[in-house]
Coordinates of C-alpha atoms and ligand atoms in Angstrom, one line a residue:
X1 CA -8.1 -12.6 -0.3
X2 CA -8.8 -14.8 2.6
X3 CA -12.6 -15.8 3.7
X4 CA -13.0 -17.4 7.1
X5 CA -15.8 -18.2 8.9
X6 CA -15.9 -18.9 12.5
X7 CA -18.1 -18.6 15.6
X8 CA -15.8 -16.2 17.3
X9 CA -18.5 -13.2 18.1
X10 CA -17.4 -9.7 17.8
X11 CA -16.8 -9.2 21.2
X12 CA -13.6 -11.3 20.8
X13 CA -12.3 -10.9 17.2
X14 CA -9.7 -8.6 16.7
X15 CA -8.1 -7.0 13.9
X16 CA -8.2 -3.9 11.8
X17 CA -11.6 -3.4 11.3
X18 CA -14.6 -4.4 12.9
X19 CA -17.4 -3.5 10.5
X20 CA -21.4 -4.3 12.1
X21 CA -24.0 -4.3 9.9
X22 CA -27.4 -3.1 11.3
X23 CA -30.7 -2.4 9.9
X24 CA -33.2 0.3 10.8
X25 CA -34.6 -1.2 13.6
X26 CA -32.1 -2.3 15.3
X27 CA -31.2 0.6 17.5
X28 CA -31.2 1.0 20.3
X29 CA -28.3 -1.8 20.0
X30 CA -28.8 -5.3 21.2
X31 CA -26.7 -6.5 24.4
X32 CA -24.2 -8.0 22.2
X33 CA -23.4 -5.1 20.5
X34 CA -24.2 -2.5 24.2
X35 CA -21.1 -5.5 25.8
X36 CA -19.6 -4.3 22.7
X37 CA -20.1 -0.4 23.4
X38 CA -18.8 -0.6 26.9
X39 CA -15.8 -2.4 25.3
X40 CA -14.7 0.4 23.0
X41 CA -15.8 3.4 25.6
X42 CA -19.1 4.4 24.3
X43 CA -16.8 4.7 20.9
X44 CA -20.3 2.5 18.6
X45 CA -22.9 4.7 20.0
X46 CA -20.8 7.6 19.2
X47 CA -20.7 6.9 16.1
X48 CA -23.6 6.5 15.3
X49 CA -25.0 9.6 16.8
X50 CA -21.9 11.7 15.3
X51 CA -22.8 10.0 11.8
X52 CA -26.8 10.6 12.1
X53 CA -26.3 6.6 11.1
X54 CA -30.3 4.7 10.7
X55 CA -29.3 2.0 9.2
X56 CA -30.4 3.0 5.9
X57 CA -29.0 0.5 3.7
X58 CA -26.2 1.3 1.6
X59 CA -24.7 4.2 3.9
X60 CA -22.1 3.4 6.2
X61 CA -19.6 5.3 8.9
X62 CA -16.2 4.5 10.4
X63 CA -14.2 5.9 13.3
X64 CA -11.0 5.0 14.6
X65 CA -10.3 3.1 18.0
X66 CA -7.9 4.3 20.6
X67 CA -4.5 2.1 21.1
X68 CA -5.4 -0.9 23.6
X69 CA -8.5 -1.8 21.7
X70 CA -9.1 -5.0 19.9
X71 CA -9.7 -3.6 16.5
X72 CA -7.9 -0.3 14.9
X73 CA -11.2 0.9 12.7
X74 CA -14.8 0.3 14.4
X75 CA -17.5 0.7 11.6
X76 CA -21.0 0.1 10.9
X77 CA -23.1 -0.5 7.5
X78 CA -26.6 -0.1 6.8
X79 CA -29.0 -2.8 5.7
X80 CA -32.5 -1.3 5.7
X81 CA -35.8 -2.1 7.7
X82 CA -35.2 -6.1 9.2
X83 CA -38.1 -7.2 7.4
X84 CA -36.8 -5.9 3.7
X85 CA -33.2 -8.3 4.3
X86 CA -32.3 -10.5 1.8
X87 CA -29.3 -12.0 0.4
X88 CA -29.2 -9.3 -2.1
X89 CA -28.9 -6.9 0.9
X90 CA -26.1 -8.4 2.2
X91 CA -24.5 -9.4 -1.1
X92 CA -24.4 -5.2 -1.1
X93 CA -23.7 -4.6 2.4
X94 CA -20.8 -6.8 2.5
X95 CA -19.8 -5.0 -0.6
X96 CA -19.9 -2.0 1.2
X97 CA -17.6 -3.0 3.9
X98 CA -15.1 -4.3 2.0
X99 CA -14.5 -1.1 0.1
X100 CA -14.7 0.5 3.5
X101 CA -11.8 -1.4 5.2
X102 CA -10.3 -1.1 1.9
X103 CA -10.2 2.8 1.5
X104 CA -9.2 2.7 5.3
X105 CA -6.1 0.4 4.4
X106 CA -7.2 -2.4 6.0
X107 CA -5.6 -5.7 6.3
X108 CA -8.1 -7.3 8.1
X109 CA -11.9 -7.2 8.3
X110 CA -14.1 -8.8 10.8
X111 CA -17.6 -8.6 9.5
X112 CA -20.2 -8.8 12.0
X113 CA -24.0 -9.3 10.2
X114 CA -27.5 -10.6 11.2
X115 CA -28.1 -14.4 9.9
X116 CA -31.3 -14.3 7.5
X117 CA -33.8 -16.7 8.0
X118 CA -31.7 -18.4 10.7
X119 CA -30.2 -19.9 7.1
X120 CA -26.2 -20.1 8.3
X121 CA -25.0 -21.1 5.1
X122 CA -27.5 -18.8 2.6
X123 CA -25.7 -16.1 4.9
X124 CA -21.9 -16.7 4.7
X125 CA -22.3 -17.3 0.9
X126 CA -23.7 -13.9 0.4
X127 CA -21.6 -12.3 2.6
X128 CA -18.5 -13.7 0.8
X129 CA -19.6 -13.2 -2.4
X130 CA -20.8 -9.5 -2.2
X131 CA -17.2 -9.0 -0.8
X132 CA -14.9 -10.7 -3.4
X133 CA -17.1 -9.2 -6.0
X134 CA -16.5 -5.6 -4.8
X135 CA -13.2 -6.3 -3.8
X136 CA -12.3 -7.6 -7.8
X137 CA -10.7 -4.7 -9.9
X138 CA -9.8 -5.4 -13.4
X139 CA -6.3 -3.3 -14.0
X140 CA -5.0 -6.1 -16.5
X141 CA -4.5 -3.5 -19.3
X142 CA -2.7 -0.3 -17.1
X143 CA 0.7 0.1 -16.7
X144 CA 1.3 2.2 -14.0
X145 CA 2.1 0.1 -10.8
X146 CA -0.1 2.8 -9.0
X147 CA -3.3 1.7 -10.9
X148 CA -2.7 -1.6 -10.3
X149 CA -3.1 -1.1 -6.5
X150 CA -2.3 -3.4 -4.2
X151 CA -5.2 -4.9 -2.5
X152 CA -4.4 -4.4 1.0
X153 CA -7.2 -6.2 2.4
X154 CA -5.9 -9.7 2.6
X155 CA -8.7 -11.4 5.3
X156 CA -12.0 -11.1 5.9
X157 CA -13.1 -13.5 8.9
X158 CA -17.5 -13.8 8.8
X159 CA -18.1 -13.5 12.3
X160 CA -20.8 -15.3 14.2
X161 CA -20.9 -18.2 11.3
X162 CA -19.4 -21.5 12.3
X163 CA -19.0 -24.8 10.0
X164 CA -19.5 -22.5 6.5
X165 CA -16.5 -24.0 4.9
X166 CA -19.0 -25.5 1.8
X167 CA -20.6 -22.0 1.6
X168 CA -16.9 -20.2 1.3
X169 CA -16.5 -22.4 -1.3
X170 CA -19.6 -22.3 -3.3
X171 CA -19.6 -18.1 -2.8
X172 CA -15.2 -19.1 -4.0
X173 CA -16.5 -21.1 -7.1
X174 CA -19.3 -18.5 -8.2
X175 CA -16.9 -16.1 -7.7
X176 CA -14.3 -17.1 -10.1
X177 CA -17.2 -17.7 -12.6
X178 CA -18.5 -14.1 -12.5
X179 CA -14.8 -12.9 -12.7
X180 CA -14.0 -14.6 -16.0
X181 CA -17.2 -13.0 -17.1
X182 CA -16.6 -9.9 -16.7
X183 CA -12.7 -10.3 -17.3
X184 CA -14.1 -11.3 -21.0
X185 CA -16.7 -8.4 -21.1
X186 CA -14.0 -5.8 -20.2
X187 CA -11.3 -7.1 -22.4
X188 CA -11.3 -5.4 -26.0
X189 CA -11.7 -7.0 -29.1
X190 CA -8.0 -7.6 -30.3
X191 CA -7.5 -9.5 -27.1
X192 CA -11.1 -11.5 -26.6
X193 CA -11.5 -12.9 -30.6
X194 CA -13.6 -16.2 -31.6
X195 CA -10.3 -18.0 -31.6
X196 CA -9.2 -16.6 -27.9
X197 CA -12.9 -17.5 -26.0
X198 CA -12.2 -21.2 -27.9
X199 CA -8.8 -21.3 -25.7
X200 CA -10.8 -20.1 -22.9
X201 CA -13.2 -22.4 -22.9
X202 CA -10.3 -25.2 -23.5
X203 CA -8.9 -24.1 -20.1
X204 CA -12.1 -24.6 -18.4
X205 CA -12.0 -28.3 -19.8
X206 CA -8.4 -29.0 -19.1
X207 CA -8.9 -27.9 -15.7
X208 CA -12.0 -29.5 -14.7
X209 CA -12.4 -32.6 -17.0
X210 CA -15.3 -31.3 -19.0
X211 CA -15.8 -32.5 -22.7
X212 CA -14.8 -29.9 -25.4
X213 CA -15.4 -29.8 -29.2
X214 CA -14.7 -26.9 -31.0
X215 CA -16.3 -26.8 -34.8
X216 CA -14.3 -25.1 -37.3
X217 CA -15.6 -23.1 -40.0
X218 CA -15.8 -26.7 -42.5
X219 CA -17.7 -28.2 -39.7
X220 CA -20.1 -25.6 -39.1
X221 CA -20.4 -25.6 -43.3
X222 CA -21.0 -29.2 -43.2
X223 CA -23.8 -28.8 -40.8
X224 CA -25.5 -26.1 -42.8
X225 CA -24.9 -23.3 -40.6
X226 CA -25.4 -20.8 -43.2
X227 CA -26.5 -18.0 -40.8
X228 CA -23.9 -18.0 -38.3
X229 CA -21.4 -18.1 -41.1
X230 CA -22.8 -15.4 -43.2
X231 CA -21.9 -13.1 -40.3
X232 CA -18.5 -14.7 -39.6
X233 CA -17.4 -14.2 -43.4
X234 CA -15.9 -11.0 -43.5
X235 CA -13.7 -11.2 -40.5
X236 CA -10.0 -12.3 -41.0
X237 CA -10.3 -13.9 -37.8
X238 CA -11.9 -17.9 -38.0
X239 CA -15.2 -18.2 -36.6
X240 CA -15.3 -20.7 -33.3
X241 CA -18.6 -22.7 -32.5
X242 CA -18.1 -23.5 -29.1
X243 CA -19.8 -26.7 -27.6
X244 CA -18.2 -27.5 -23.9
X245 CA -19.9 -30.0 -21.9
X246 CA -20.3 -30.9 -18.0
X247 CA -21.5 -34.3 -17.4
X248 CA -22.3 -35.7 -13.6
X249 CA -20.6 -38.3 -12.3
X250 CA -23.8 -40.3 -11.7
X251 CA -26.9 -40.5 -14.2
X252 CA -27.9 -36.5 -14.7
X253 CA -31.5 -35.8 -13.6
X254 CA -31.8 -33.3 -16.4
X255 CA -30.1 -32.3 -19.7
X256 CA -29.9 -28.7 -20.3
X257 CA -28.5 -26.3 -22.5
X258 CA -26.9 -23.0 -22.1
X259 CA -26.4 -20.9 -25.2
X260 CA -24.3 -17.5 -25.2
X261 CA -24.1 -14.9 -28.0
X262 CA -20.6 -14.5 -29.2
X263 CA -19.7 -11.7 -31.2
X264 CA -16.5 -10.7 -30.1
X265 CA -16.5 -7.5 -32.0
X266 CA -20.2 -6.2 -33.9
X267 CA -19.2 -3.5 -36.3
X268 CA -22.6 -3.5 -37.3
X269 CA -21.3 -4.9 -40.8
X270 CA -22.2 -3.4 -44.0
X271 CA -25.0 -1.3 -41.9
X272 CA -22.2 -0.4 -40.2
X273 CA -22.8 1.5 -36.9
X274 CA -22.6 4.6 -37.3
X275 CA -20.7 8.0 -34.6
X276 CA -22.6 7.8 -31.7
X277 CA -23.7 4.7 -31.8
X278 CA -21.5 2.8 -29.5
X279 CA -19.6 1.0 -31.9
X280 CA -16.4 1.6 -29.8
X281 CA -18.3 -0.6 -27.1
X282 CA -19.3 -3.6 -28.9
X283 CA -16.4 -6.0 -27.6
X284 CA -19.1 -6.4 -25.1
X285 CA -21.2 -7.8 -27.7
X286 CA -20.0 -11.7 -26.3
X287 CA -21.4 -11.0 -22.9
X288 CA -23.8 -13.8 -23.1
X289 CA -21.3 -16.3 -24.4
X290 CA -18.5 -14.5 -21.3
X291 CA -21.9 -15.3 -18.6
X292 CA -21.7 -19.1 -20.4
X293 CA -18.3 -19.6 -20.1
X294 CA -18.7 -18.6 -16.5
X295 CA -21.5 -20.0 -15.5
X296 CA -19.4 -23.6 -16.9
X297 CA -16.4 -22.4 -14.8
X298 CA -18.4 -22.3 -11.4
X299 CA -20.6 -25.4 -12.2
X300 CA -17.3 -27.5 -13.1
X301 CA -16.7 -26.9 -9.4
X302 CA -20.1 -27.1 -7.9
X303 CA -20.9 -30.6 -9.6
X304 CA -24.0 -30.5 -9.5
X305 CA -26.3 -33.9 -11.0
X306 CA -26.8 -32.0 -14.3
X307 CA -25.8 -32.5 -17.6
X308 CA -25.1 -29.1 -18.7
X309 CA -24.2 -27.8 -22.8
X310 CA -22.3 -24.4 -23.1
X311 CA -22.5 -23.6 -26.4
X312 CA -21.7 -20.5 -28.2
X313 CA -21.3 -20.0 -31.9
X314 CA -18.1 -17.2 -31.4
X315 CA -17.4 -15.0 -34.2
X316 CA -17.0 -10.9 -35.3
X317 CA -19.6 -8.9 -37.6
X318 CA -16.5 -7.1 -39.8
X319 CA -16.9 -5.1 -43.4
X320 CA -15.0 -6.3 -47.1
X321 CA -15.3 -7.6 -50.2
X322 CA -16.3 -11.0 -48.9
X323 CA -19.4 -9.5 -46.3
X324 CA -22.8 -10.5 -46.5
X325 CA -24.8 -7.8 -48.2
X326 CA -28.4 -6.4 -47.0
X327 CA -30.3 -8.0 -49.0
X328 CA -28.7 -11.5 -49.2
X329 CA -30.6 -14.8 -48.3
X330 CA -28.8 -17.3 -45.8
X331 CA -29.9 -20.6 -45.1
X332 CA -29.8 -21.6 -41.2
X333 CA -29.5 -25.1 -40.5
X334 CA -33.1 -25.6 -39.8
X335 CA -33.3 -25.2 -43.4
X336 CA -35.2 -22.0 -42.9
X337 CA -34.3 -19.1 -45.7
X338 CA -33.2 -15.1 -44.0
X339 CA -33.3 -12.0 -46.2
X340 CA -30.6 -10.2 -44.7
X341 CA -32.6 -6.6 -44.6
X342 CA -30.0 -5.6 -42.0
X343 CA -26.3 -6.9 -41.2
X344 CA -26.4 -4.8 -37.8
X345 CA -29.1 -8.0 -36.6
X346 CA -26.4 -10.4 -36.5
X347 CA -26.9 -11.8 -33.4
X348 CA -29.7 -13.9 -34.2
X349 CA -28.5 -15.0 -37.2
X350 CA -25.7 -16.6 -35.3
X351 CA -28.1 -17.6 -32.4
X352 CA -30.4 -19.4 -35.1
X353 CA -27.8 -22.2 -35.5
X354 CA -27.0 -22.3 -32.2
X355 CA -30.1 -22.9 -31.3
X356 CA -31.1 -25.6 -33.9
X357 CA -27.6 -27.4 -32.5
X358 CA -28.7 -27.3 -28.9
X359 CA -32.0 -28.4 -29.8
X360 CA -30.4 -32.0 -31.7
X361 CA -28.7 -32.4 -28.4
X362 CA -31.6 -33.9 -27.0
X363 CA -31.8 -31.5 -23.8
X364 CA -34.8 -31.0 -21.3
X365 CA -34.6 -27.0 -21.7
X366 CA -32.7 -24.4 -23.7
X367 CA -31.7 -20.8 -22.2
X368 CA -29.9 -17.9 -24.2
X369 CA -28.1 -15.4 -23.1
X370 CA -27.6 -12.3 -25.6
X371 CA -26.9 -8.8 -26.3
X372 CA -29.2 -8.6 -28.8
X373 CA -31.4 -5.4 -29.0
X374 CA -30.3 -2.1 -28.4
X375 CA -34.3 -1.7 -28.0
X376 CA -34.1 -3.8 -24.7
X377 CA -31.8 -1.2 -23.2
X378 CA -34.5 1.4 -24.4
X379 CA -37.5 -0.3 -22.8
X380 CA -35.7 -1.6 -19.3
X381 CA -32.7 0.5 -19.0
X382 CA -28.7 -0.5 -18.1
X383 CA -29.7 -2.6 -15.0
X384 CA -32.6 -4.9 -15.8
X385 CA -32.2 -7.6 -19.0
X386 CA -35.8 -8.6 -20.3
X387 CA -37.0 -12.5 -20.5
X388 CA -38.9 -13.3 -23.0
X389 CA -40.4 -17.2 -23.0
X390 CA -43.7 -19.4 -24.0
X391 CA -42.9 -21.8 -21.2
X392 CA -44.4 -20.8 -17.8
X393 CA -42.7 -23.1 -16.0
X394 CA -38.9 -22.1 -17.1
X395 CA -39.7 -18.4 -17.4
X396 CA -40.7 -19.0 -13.3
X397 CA -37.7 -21.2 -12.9
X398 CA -35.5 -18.7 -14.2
X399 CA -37.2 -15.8 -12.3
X400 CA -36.3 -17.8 -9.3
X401 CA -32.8 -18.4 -9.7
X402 CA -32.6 -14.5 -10.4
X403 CA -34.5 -13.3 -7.5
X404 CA -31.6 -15.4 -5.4
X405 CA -29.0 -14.5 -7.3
X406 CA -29.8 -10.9 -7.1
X407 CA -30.2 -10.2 -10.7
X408 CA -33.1 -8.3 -12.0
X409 CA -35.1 -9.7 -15.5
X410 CA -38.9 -8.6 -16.5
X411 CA -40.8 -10.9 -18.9
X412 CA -41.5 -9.3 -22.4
X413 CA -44.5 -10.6 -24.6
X414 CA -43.7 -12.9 -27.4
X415 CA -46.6 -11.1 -29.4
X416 CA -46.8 -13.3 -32.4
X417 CA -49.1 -11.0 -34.6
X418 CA -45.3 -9.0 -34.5
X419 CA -43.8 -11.6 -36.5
X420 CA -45.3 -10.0 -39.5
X421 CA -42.7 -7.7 -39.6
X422 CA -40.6 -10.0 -40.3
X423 CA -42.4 -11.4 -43.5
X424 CA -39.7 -11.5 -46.7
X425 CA -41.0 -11.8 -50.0
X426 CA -38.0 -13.6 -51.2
X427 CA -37.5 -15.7 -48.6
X428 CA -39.3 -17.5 -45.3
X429 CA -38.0 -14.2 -43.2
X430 CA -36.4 -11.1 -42.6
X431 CA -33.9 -10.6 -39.7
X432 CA -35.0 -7.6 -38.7
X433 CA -38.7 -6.1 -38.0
X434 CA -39.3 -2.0 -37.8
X435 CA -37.9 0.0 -35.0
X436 CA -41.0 -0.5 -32.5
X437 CA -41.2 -3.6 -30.6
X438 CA -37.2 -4.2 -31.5
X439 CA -36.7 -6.6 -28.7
X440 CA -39.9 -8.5 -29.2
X441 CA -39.5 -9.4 -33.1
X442 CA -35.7 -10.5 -32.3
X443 CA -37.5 -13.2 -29.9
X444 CA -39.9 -14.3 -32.0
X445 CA -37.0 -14.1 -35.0
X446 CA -35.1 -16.8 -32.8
X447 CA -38.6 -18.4 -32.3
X448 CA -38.2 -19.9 -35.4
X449 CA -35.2 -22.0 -34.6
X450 CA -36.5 -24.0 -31.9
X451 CA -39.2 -26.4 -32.3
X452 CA -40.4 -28.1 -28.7
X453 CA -37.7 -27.5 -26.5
X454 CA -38.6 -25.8 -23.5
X455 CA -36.9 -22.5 -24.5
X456 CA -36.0 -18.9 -23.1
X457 CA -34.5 -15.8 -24.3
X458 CA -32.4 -13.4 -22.0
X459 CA -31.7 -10.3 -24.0
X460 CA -28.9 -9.1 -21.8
X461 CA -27.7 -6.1 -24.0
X462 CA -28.1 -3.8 -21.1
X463 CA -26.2 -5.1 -17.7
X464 CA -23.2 -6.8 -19.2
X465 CA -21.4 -3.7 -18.9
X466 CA -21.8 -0.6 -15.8
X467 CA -19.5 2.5 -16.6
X468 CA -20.2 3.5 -12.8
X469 CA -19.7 1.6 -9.4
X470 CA -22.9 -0.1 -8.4
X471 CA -23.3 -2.3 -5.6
X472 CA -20.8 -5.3 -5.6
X473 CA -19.9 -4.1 -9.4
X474 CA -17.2 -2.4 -10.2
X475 CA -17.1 0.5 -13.8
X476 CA -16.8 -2.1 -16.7
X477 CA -17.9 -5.8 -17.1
X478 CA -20.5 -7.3 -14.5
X479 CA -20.6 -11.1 -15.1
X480 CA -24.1 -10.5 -15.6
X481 CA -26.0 -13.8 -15.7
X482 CA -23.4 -16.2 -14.1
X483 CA -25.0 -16.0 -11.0
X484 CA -28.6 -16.8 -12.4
X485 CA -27.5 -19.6 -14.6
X486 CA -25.7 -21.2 -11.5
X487 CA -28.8 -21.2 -9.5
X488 CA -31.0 -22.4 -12.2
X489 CA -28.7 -25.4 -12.7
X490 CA -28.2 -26.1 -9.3
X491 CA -31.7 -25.8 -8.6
X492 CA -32.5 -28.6 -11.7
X493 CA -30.3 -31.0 -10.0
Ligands
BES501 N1 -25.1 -5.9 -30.4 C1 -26.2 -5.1 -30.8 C2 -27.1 -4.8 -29.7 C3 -26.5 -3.9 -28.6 C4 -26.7 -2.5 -28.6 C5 -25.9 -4.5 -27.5 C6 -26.2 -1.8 -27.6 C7 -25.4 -3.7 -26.5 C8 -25.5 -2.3 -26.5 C9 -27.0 -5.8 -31.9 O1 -26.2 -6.7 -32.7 C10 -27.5 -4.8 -32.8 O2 -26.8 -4.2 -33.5 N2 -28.8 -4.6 -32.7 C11 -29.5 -3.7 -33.5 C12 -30.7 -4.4 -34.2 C13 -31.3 -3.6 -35.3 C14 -30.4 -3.5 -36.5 C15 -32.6 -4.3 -35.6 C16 -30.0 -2.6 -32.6 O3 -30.3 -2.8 -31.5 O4 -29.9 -1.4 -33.0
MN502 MN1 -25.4 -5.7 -34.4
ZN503 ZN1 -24.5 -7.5 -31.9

């Protein structure tokens, strides 16, 4: 799939489709697009009125163009009242009209869309990444030919936006991130294991010069990483602590550090998960440490002046004779003691030392990403992660990066009086608090692992994964949280 950009107007491109976007106020239609009209016989106005088309955002009609014309298809998609724009809706509009020229066996697409806030570039980037992302299907594991589908939309020209080559790129770079993401998400668990996401994360190194070191299980021992190895123990497959660095070419303004749960498969353990409880979906249970790995793979391109960490302690929650038992005590590498009441909270155990080994890094702020808590889902439902922080200042400067990314997070209490349901008699905690409030003591749980490092907590449990088409997002993995951790890092710089 080719982007271009260009100032031809869509009175002279032509192609296969000529897609307009317009909002609900923009009829009756503007000279441009009346010189346009009178072009195609009346054929856009017709349209319209055959369609009942307002320009409520998210519909869209097509019609086709008699021989002689410029364009085969003439189409138009909706993008709400002018005032409610933002690069969101045209992140989804652009979406739109890609599966639209798609479904109508389009080669070609001209897309023709308003410029927000007179912001060229903002534009073109969300245009071309609402696009790619729709137009990204993940066949990798279906043999018939058929499914694989040939994508028979090869170019997409952005009409009316000259000199966006940078933005193509960035939207080409974010992109690719996302991708991986949800390439990881969607895979299952006997192709995406600890050692797999360590090769991964090796490619991204190789092929942008970043710095990798992966610990092996000794390591991780020698470090006191009793946690994260307690879960790892009854696999067959070698945990993977993942630590991948970017480093600027110049003197980084900031240090920061991105942290991803990686549990490649959860079984749930010796609590093991019972029928109907989803077990057969928890390969997505590395989604944060997928968003990490992509997030590294778009800022290895974007090179921005930020030292960045991507660190994810990779391994699978399995059942045998060598588990960890409910019951047992671990010892994190904070030193800290954990009553394992319940194997099925292995997340944060693994998160605790991956938190205590971004924190000896030195860096400005930590962020996690994790499916932790099937309570999150409960309280926000599939399309909104929560955010839990003590820091003001980050939880706002991750609220912004999402708001322009386009991914949606609401802040949850850190209620500290809730950490006494996580008081152990035997030990300095449990890992897991009573039912209400899941989410909340999981926070505070990984609480303990960081001491005054600016610090937030994405519980991410719920958007990693869409079993219908939504937006830009296709059924399967979303890349949830690439886009957001981009932003954040570019917006440090
Ligand atoms: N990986 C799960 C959380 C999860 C559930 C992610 C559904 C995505 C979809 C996590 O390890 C887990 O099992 N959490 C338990 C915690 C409980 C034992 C305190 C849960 O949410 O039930
Ligand atoms: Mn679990
Ligand atoms: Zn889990």
């Amino acid at each position: 799939m080719e982007f271009h950009a260009s100032s031809t107007s869509c009175l002279d491109w032509s192609g296969d489709a000529l897609i307009i976007g317009l909002s609900e106020d923009a009829l009756p239609l503007s000279t441009t697009l009346a010189e346009l009209n009178s072009r195609v016989s009346g054929l856009l106005q017709e349209l319209i009125d055959e369609a009942e088309f307002t320009g409520k955002s998210g519909t869209t009609a097509i019609t086709r163009v008699g021989s002689g014309a410029a364009m085969r298809k003439l189409g138009v998609v909706g993008l709400g009242a002018t005032d409610a724009i933002t690069t969101e809706s045209l992140r989804r509009a652009a979406a739109a009209a890609a599966r639209l020229a798609k479904k109508e066996k389009c080669s070609s697409l001209g897309l023709s869309m308003p410029v927000l806030n007179h912001d060229a570039a903002l534009t073109a980037q969300a245009l071309a990444e609402g696009a790619r992302l729709a137009l990204h299907q993940d066949n990798r594991f279906k043999s018939d030919d058929k499914a694989n589908g040939k994508i028979t939309l090869t170019r997409i020209d952005l009409l009316g936006l000259p000199d966006q080559e940078a933005s193509l790129k960035a939207a080409q770079a974010v992109c690719e991130g996302v991708i991986l993401a949800r390439e990881l998400v969607s895979a299952p668990a006997n192709i995406v294991t600890p050692e797999t996401l360590a090769q991964t994360a090796q490619a991204i190194a190789t092929d942008y010069g970043l710095e990798l070191d992966i610990l092996e299980q000794e390591q991780c021992e020698a470090l006191g990483m009793g946690a994260y190895l307690g879960v790892a123990r009854a696999s067959d497959l070698p945990p993977k602590f993942i630590h991948l660095t970017y480093r600027p070419a110049g003197t980084p303004t900031r240090k920061l550090a991105i942290v991803g749960k990686g549990l490649t498969f959860d079984s749930g353990g010796l609590n093991i998960k019972g029928a109907g409880s989803g077990i057969e979906m928890m390969k997505i249970d590395m989604g944060g440490a997928a968003a990490t790995l992509g997030a590294a793979k778009a800022i290895a391109q974007l090179k921005p002046n930020v030292e960045v960490h991507f660190i994810s302690a990779a391994a699978e929650n399995m059942i045998g004779g060598n588990a960890m038992r409910p019951g047992d005590i671990l010892t994190a590498s904070n030193g800290k003691t954990i009553e394992v009441n319940n194997t099925d909270a292995e997340g944060r155990l693994t998160l605790a030392d991956a938190l205590v080994f971004a924190e000896k890094l030195g860096v400005d702020a930590i962020v996690d990403l994790a499916t932790l808590t099937g309570a999150c889902i409960i309280a926000l439902g599939d399309d909104i992660a929560g955010l839990f922080s003590e820091n003001d200042e980050l939880a706002g400067a991750i609220a912004t990066a999402a708001e322009a990314a386009g991914e949606k997070f609401w802040r949850l209490p850190m209620e500290e009086k809730y950490f006494d349901g996580l008081k152990s008699i035997v030990a300095d905690m449990k890992n897991t608090g009573p039912r209400p409030g899941g989410s909340i003591t999981a926070a505070l749980f990984l609480k303990q692992f960081v001491n005054t490092t600016p610090w937030i907590h994405l519980d991410v449990a719920g958007p990693v994964w869409t079993e219908k088409e939504n937006g830009y997002n296709n059924p399967g993995g979303t890349g949830f949280g690439v886009r957001t951790l981009v932003q954040w890092v570019l917006a440090a710089a």
